[in-house]
Structure formats: C-alpha cells, structure tokens
C-alpha cells in the first residue's frame, strides 16, 4: 500500500435538499457529465457532479429499480416497480450545465414508454449504441423471471 487516500466530496446543493425531504434513493447511474439518481417516488433527478439539478424526470409512478445510459449519454433508460420501462432522449449539452441554465424541468426530450402489465421490472440495459442504430434495442427483466428483448 502506497498511502493513497480516497478523496471525496459530499454532494450538496439540490441533492442535499431533496434527500433531506425524506426521499429514498433506489438507484444511481453515473455518466461523464451527469449523475442520474432514481428515487422511491419514481422521480429521476439528473444533477451535475456538485449536486446541482439539471433535470427532474417524472416518468414513473413506482420506485426506480434500474437506470442506464447508452455510450453517448444522450439516452437514459429507467425501469420501475410500476411495470414500466422508459427511454428518455436527454438532448442536453454541456452548456445546459452552466449555472444560468439549470432547472430545466419539463424540457426533456422525447420519451419512449413500455408497459409490462402484471409484473414489475427489476433490471434494464439499453444497447450501448442506442443513439447510432435505427433499431433501438434494450433488454429488461422483472419478477416474472423472464428477460424481454
């Protein structure tokens, strides 16, 4: 051991306020320029690395069970106990992350919604090349014990 020490910083700003309001984090996905935090309320909070809110996605009515992105970070996939899978086209640039352009609720891009009646989804993986292909593929699995492509 060479004496290396792990450096960290607690997320503050909007994330700190939201977590203090008794919301439970159920899933986290980290990308190059944002963090997506899934909540038990079905909300996904997208922040910069300091905890400042970039977007709030209200796409599920049950707890978030998984979050993932494609390699471009433009598409964010989420699954929930409400039996839905949602793929959101994030379409925000690094310019959106400047202080003057925060709080972009309601400006998120196109959403693809898939509903699986009678089961809730536990996991999700979207095609890493989702943005670049005409056929958008993902695989998901739920409590039914089946994987769906």
JSON list of C-alpha atoms in Angstrom, two decimals:
[
{"chain": "A", "resi": 1, "resn": "UNK", "atom": "CA", "xyz": [0.00, 0.00, 0.00]},
{"chain": "A", "resi": 2, "resn": "UNK", "atom": "CA", "xyz": [1.49, 3.30, -1.07]},
{"chain": "A", "resi": 3, "resn": "UNK", "atom": "CA", "xyz": [-0.52, 5.51, 1.29]},
{"chain": "A", "resi": 4, "resn": "UNK", "atom": "CA", "xyz": [-3.04, 6.62, -1.33]},
{"chain": "A", "resi": 5, "resn": "UNK", "atom": "CA", "xyz": [-6.10, 8.23, 0.15]},
{"chain": "A", "resi": 6, "resn": "UNK", "atom": "CA", "xyz": [-9.55, 8.31, -1.39]},
{"chain": "A", "resi": 7, "resn": "UNK", "atom": "CA", "xyz": [-10.70, 11.88, -1.92]},
{"chain": "A", "resi": 8, "resn": "UNK", "atom": "CA", "xyz": [-14.40, 12.60, -1.95]},
{"chain": "A", "resi": 9, "resn": "UNK", "atom": "CA", "xyz": [-16.81, 15.45, -1.67]},
{"chain": "A", "resi": 10, "resn": "UNK", "atom": "CA", "xyz": [-20.36, 15.25, -0.37]},
{"chain": "A", "resi": 11, "resn": "UNK", "atom": "CA", "xyz": [-22.97, 16.28, -2.89]},
{"chain": "A", "resi": 12, "resn": "UNK", "atom": "CA", "xyz": [-24.64, 19.46, -1.76]},
{"chain": "A", "resi": 13, "resn": "UNK", "atom": "CA", "xyz": [-26.98, 21.89, -3.49]},
{"chain": "A", "resi": 14, "resn": "UNK", "atom": "CA", "xyz": [-30.28, 20.46, -4.78]},
{"chain": "A", "resi": 15, "resn": "UNK", "atom": "CA", "xyz": [-29.48, 16.83, -3.94]},
{"chain": "A", "resi": 16, "resn": "UNK", "atom": "CA", "xyz": [-28.92, 17.63, -0.28]},
{"chain": "A", "resi": 17, "resn": "UNK", "atom": "CA", "xyz": [-32.30, 19.41, -0.08]},
{"chain": "A", "resi": 18, "resn": "UNK", "atom": "CA", "xyz": [-34.15, 16.59, -1.80]},
{"chain": "A", "resi": 19, "resn": "UNK", "atom": "CA", "xyz": [-32.59, 13.86, 0.33]},
{"chain": "A", "resi": 20, "resn": "UNK", "atom": "CA", "xyz": [-33.43, 15.79, 3.49]},
{"chain": "A", "resi": 21, "resn": "UNK", "atom": "CA", "xyz": [-37.09, 15.75, 2.44]},
{"chain": "A", "resi": 22, "resn": "UNK", "atom": "CA", "xyz": [-37.23, 12.03, 3.31]},
{"chain": "A", "resi": 23, "resn": "UNK", "atom": "CA", "xyz": [-37.00, 10.68, -0.24]},
{"chain": "A", "resi": 24, "resn": "UNK", "atom": "CA", "xyz": [-35.17, 7.40, -0.63]},
{"chain": "A", "resi": 25, "resn": "UNK", "atom": "CA", "xyz": [-32.57, 6.84, -3.33]},
{"chain": "A", "resi": 26, "resn": "UNK", "atom": "CA", "xyz": [-33.10, 3.48, -5.02]},
{"chain": "A", "resi": 27, "resn": "UNK", "atom": "CA", "xyz": [-30.64, 3.63, -7.93]},
{"chain": "A", "resi": 28, "resn": "UNK", "atom": "CA", "xyz": [-27.74, 5.76, -9.19]},
{"chain": "A", "resi": 29, "resn": "UNK", "atom": "CA", "xyz": [-26.17, 5.97, -12.64]},
{"chain": "A", "resi": 30, "resn": "UNK", "atom": "CA", "xyz": [-23.01, 7.99, -13.25]},
{"chain": "A", "resi": 31, "resn": "UNK", "atom": "CA", "xyz": [-22.09, 9.27, -16.71]},
{"chain": "A", "resi": 32, "resn": "UNK", "atom": "CA", "xyz": [-19.24, 11.52, -17.94]},
{"chain": "A", "resi": 33, "resn": "UNK", "atom": "CA", "xyz": [-21.05, 14.80, -17.23]},
{"chain": "A", "resi": 34, "resn": "UNK", "atom": "CA", "xyz": [-24.06, 13.94, -15.07]},
{"chain": "A", "resi": 35, "resn": "UNK", "atom": "CA", "xyz": [-25.43, 11.72, -12.34]},
{"chain": "A", "resi": 36, "resn": "UNK", "atom": "CA", "xyz": [-28.94, 10.26, -12.51]},
{"chain": "A", "resi": 37, "resn": "UNK", "atom": "CA", "xyz": [-30.48, 9.50, -9.11]},
{"chain": "A", "resi": 38, "resn": "UNK", "atom": "CA", "xyz": [-33.59, 7.28, -9.04]},
{"chain": "A", "resi": 39, "resn": "UNK", "atom": "CA", "xyz": [-35.98, 7.75, -6.14]},
{"chain": "A", "resi": 40, "resn": "UNK", "atom": "CA", "xyz": [-38.60, 5.61, -4.41]},
{"chain": "A", "resi": 41, "resn": "UNK", "atom": "CA", "xyz": [-41.18, 8.15, -5.59]},
{"chain": "A", "resi": 42, "resn": "UNK", "atom": "CA", "xyz": [-40.50, 7.29, -9.26]},
{"chain": "A", "resi": 43, "resn": "UNK", "atom": "CA", "xyz": [-38.67, 10.55, -9.93]},
{"chain": "A", "resi": 44, "resn": "UNK", "atom": "CA", "xyz": [-35.22, 10.64, -11.52]},
{"chain": "A", "resi": 45, "resn": "UNK", "atom": "CA", "xyz": [-33.09, 13.60, -10.55]},
{"chain": "A", "resi": 46, "resn": "UNK", "atom": "CA", "xyz": [-30.32, 14.43, -13.03]},
{"chain": "A", "resi": 47, "resn": "UNK", "atom": "CA", "xyz": [-27.52, 16.51, -11.48]},
{"chain": "A", "resi": 48, "resn": "UNK", "atom": "CA", "xyz": [-24.02, 17.70, -12.18]},
{"chain": "A", "resi": 49, "resn": "UNK", "atom": "CA", "xyz": [-21.21, 16.34, -10.01]},
{"chain": "A", "resi": 50, "resn": "UNK", "atom": "CA", "xyz": [-21.80, 19.03, -7.38]},
{"chain": "A", "resi": 51, "resn": "UNK", "atom": "CA", "xyz": [-25.43, 18.04, -6.85]},
{"chain": "A", "resi": 52, "resn": "UNK", "atom": "CA", "xyz": [-26.99, 20.92, -8.80]},
{"chain": "A", "resi": 53, "resn": "UNK", "atom": "CA", "xyz": [-30.19, 19.89, -10.54]},
{"chain": "A", "resi": 54, "resn": "UNK", "atom": "CA", "xyz": [-30.08, 19.77, -14.34]},
{"chain": "A", "resi": 55, "resn": "UNK", "atom": "CA", "xyz": [-33.41, 17.99, -14.83]},
{"chain": "A", "resi": 56, "resn": "UNK", "atom": "CA", "xyz": [-36.12, 16.20, -12.94]},
{"chain": "A", "resi": 57, "resn": "UNK", "atom": "CA", "xyz": [-37.83, 13.38, -14.83]},
{"chain": "A", "resi": 58, "resn": "UNK", "atom": "CA", "xyz": [-41.28, 12.37, -13.63]},
{"chain": "A", "resi": 59, "resn": "UNK", "atom": "CA", "xyz": [-41.65, 9.26, -15.77]},
{"chain": "A", "resi": 60, "resn": "UNK", "atom": "CA", "xyz": [-42.63, 6.53, -13.28]},
{"chain": "A", "resi": 61, "resn": "UNK", "atom": "CA", "xyz": [-45.28, 6.11, -10.58]},
{"chain": "A", "resi": 62, "resn": "UNK", "atom": "CA", "xyz": [-43.34, 3.49, -8.58]},
{"chain": "A", "resi": 63, "resn": "UNK", "atom": "CA", "xyz": [-39.81, 3.16, -7.20]},
{"chain": "A", "resi": 64, "resn": "UNK", "atom": "CA", "xyz": [-36.98, 3.22, -9.74]},
{"chain": "A", "resi": 65, "resn": "UNK", "atom": "CA", "xyz": [-35.29, -0.20, -9.97]},
{"chain": "A", "resi": 66, "resn": "UNK", "atom": "CA", "xyz": [-32.61, 0.50, -12.59]},
{"chain": "A", "resi": 67, "resn": "UNK", "atom": "CA", "xyz": [-31.06, 3.34, -14.61]},
{"chain": "A", "resi": 68, "resn": "UNK", "atom": "CA", "xyz": [-28.63, 3.11, -17.53]},
{"chain": "A", "resi": 69, "resn": "UNK", "atom": "CA", "xyz": [-27.35, 5.15, -20.49]},
{"chain": "A", "resi": 70, "resn": "UNK", "atom": "CA", "xyz": [-26.02, 4.44, -23.94]},
{"chain": "A", "resi": 71, "resn": "UNK", "atom": "CA", "xyz": [-22.37, 5.32, -24.69]},
{"chain": "A", "resi": 72, "resn": "UNK", "atom": "CA", "xyz": [-23.32, 8.82, -25.89]},
{"chain": "A", "resi": 73, "resn": "UNK", "atom": "CA", "xyz": [-25.18, 9.63, -22.66]},
{"chain": "A", "resi": 74, "resn": "UNK", "atom": "CA", "xyz": [-27.97, 11.04, -24.79]},
{"chain": "A", "resi": 75, "resn": "UNK", "atom": "CA", "xyz": [-30.40, 8.24, -23.95]},
{"chain": "A", "resi": 76, "resn": "UNK", "atom": "CA", "xyz": [-31.28, 7.44, -20.36]},
{"chain": "A", "resi": 77, "resn": "UNK", "atom": "CA", "xyz": [-33.19, 4.24, -19.66]},
{"chain": "A", "resi": 78, "resn": "UNK", "atom": "CA", "xyz": [-35.10, 3.53, -16.46]},
{"chain": "A", "resi": 79, "resn": "UNK", "atom": "CA", "xyz": [-37.21, 0.72, -15.08]},
{"chain": "A", "resi": 80, "resn": "UNK", "atom": "CA", "xyz": [-39.64, 0.74, -12.19]},
{"chain": "A", "resi": 81, "resn": "UNK", "atom": "CA", "xyz": [-41.79, -1.34, -9.89]},
{"chain": "A", "resi": 82, "resn": "UNK", "atom": "CA", "xyz": [-44.79, 0.22, -11.67]},
{"chain": "A", "resi": 83, "resn": "UNK", "atom": "CA", "xyz": [-44.12, -2.21, -14.57]},
{"chain": "A", "resi": 84, "resn": "UNK", "atom": "CA", "xyz": [-42.73, 0.40, -16.96]},
{"chain": "A", "resi": 85, "resn": "UNK", "atom": "CA", "xyz": [-39.53, 0.94, -18.87]},
{"chain": "A", "resi": 86, "resn": "UNK", "atom": "CA", "xyz": [-38.88, 4.47, -20.12]},
{"chain": "A", "resi": 87, "resn": "UNK", "atom": "CA", "xyz": [-36.14, 5.57, -22.51]},
{"chain": "A", "resi": 88, "resn": "UNK", "atom": "CA", "xyz": [-35.67, 9.36, -22.41]},
{"chain": "A", "resi": 89, "resn": "UNK", "atom": "CA", "xyz": [-33.79, 11.34, -25.03]},
{"chain": "A", "resi": 90, "resn": "UNK", "atom": "CA", "xyz": [-31.87, 13.70, -22.78]},
{"chain": "A", "resi": 91, "resn": "UNK", "atom": "CA", "xyz": [-30.51, 16.00, -25.54]},
{"chain": "A", "resi": 92, "resn": "UNK", "atom": "CA", "xyz": [-28.71, 18.44, -23.34]},
{"chain": "A", "resi": 93, "resn": "UNK", "atom": "CA", "xyz": [-25.24, 19.75, -23.99]},
{"chain": "A", "resi": 94, "resn": "UNK", "atom": "CA", "xyz": [-22.56, 20.65, -21.51]},
{"chain": "A", "resi": 95, "resn": "UNK", "atom": "CA", "xyz": [-23.79, 24.26, -21.97]},
{"chain": "A", "resi": 96, "resn": "UNK", "atom": "CA", "xyz": [-27.02, 23.22, -20.20]},
{"chain": "A", "resi": 97, "resn": "UNK", "atom": "CA", "xyz": [-24.94, 22.51, -17.13]},
{"chain": "A", "resi": 98, "resn": "UNK", "atom": "CA", "xyz": [-23.89, 26.13, -16.63]},
{"chain": "A", "resi": 99, "resn": "UNK", "atom": "CA", "xyz": [-25.35, 27.87, -13.60]},
{"chain": "A", "resi": 100, "resn": "UNK", "atom": "CA", "xyz": [-27.61, 30.09, -15.68]},
{"chain": "A", "resi": 101, "resn": "UNK", "atom": "CA", "xyz": [-29.32, 27.15, -17.42]},
{"chain": "A", "resi": 102, "resn": "UNK", "atom": "CA", "xyz": [-30.18, 24.84, -14.53]},
{"chain": "A", "resi": 103, "resn": "UNK", "atom": "CA", "xyz": [-33.70, 23.72, -13.61]},
{"chain": "A", "resi": 104, "resn": "UNK", "atom": "CA", "xyz": [-34.83, 22.51, -17.00]},
{"chain": "A", "resi": 105, "resn": "UNK", "atom": "CA", "xyz": [-37.83, 20.54, -15.74]},
{"chain": "A", "resi": 106, "resn": "UNK", "atom": "CA", "xyz": [-40.28, 19.76, -18.47]},
{"chain": "A", "resi": 107, "resn": "UNK", "atom": "CA", "xyz": [-37.76, 20.39, -21.24]},
{"chain": "A", "resi": 108, "resn": "UNK", "atom": "CA", "xyz": [-36.57, 16.83, -21.51]},
{"chain": "A", "resi": 109, "resn": "UNK", "atom": "CA", "xyz": [-36.67, 15.26, -24.95]},
{"chain": "A", "resi": 110, "resn": "UNK", "atom": "CA", "xyz": [-38.80, 12.55, -26.44]},
{"chain": "A", "resi": 111, "resn": "UNK", "atom": "CA", "xyz": [-39.77, 9.66, -24.20]},
{"chain": "A", "resi": 112, "resn": "UNK", "atom": "CA", "xyz": [-40.38, 6.05, -25.21]},
{"chain": "A", "resi": 113, "resn": "UNK", "atom": "CA", "xyz": [-42.62, 4.24, -22.71]},
{"chain": "A", "resi": 114, "resn": "UNK", "atom": "CA", "xyz": [-43.14, 0.48, -22.47]},
{"chain": "A", "resi": 115, "resn": "UNK", "atom": "CA", "xyz": [-45.67, -1.02, -20.06]},
{"chain": "A", "resi": 116, "resn": "UNK", "atom": "CA", "xyz": [-45.49, -4.61, -18.80]},
{"chain": "A", "resi": 117, "resn": "UNK", "atom": "CA", "xyz": [-48.79, -5.39, -17.08]},
{"chain": "A", "resi": 118, "resn": "UNK", "atom": "CA", "xyz": [-48.85, -7.69, -14.07]},
{"chain": "A", "resi": 119, "resn": "UNK", "atom": "CA", "xyz": [-45.15, -7.54, -13.22]},
{"chain": "A", "resi": 120, "resn": "UNK", "atom": "CA", "xyz": [-42.62, -5.05, -12.08]},
{"chain": "A", "resi": 121, "resn": "UNK", "atom": "CA", "xyz": [-39.29, -4.58, -13.74]},
{"chain": "A", "resi": 122, "resn": "UNK", "atom": "CA", "xyz": [-36.07, -5.20, -11.82]},
{"chain": "A", "resi": 123, "resn": "UNK", "atom": "CA", "xyz": [-33.33, -4.52, -14.33]},
{"chain": "A", "resi": 124, "resn": "UNK", "atom": "CA", "xyz": [-32.68, -2.79, -17.65]},
{"chain": "A", "resi": 125, "resn": "UNK", "atom": "CA", "xyz": [-29.85, -2.48, -20.15]},
{"chain": "A", "resi": 126, "resn": "UNK", "atom": "CA", "xyz": [-30.14, -0.41, -23.32]},
{"chain": "A", "resi": 127, "resn": "UNK", "atom": "CA", "xyz": [-27.98, -1.09, -26.36]},
{"chain": "A", "resi": 128, "resn": "UNK", "atom": "CA", "xyz": [-24.69, 0.79, -25.85]},
{"chain": "A", "resi": 129, "resn": "UNK", "atom": "CA", "xyz": [-25.04, 2.06, -29.45]},
{"chain": "A", "resi": 130, "resn": "UNK", "atom": "CA", "xyz": [-28.73, 3.02, -28.97]},
{"chain": "A", "resi": 131, "resn": "UNK", "atom": "CA", "xyz": [-28.25, 6.53, -30.41]},
{"chain": "A", "resi": 132, "resn": "UNK", "atom": "CA", "xyz": [-26.50, 5.31, -33.52]},
{"chain": "A", "resi": 133, "resn": "UNK", "atom": "CA", "xyz": [-28.82, 2.49, -34.62]},
{"chain": "A", "resi": 134, "resn": "UNK", "atom": "CA", "xyz": [-32.17, 2.66, -36.40]},
{"chain": "A", "resi": 135, "resn": "UNK", "atom": "CA", "xyz": [-33.48, -0.27, -34.36]},
{"chain": "A", "resi": 136, "resn": "UNK", "atom": "CA", "xyz": [-33.42, 0.77, -30.71]},
{"chain": "A", "resi": 137, "resn": "UNK", "atom": "CA", "xyz": [-32.91, -2.31, -28.55]},
{"chain": "A", "resi": 138, "resn": "UNK", "atom": "CA", "xyz": [-32.98, -2.91, -24.82]},
{"chain": "A", "resi": 139, "resn": "UNK", "atom": "CA", "xyz": [-33.31, -5.90, -22.56]},
{"chain": "A", "resi": 140, "resn": "UNK", "atom": "CA", "xyz": [-35.25, -5.91, -19.33]},
{"chain": "A", "resi": 141, "resn": "UNK", "atom": "CA", "xyz": [-36.26, -8.40, -16.68]},
{"chain": "A", "resi": 142, "resn": "UNK", "atom": "CA", "xyz": [-38.80, -8.45, -13.91]},
{"chain": "A", "resi": 143, "resn": "UNK", "atom": "CA", "xyz": [-40.27, -10.54, -11.15]},
{"chain": "A", "resi": 144, "resn": "UNK", "atom": "CA", "xyz": [-41.92, -12.78, -13.74]},
{"chain": "A", "resi": 145, "resn": "UNK", "atom": "CA", "xyz": [-38.50, -14.36, -14.25]},
{"chain": "A", "resi": 146, "resn": "UNK", "atom": "CA", "xyz": [-38.41, -13.56, -17.97]},
{"chain": "A", "resi": 147, "resn": "UNK", "atom": "CA", "xyz": [-35.94, -11.48, -19.93]},
{"chain": "A", "resi": 148, "resn": "UNK", "atom": "CA", "xyz": [-37.59, -9.34, -22.59]},
{"chain": "A", "resi": 149, "resn": "UNK", "atom": "CA", "xyz": [-35.67, -8.04, -25.63]}
]
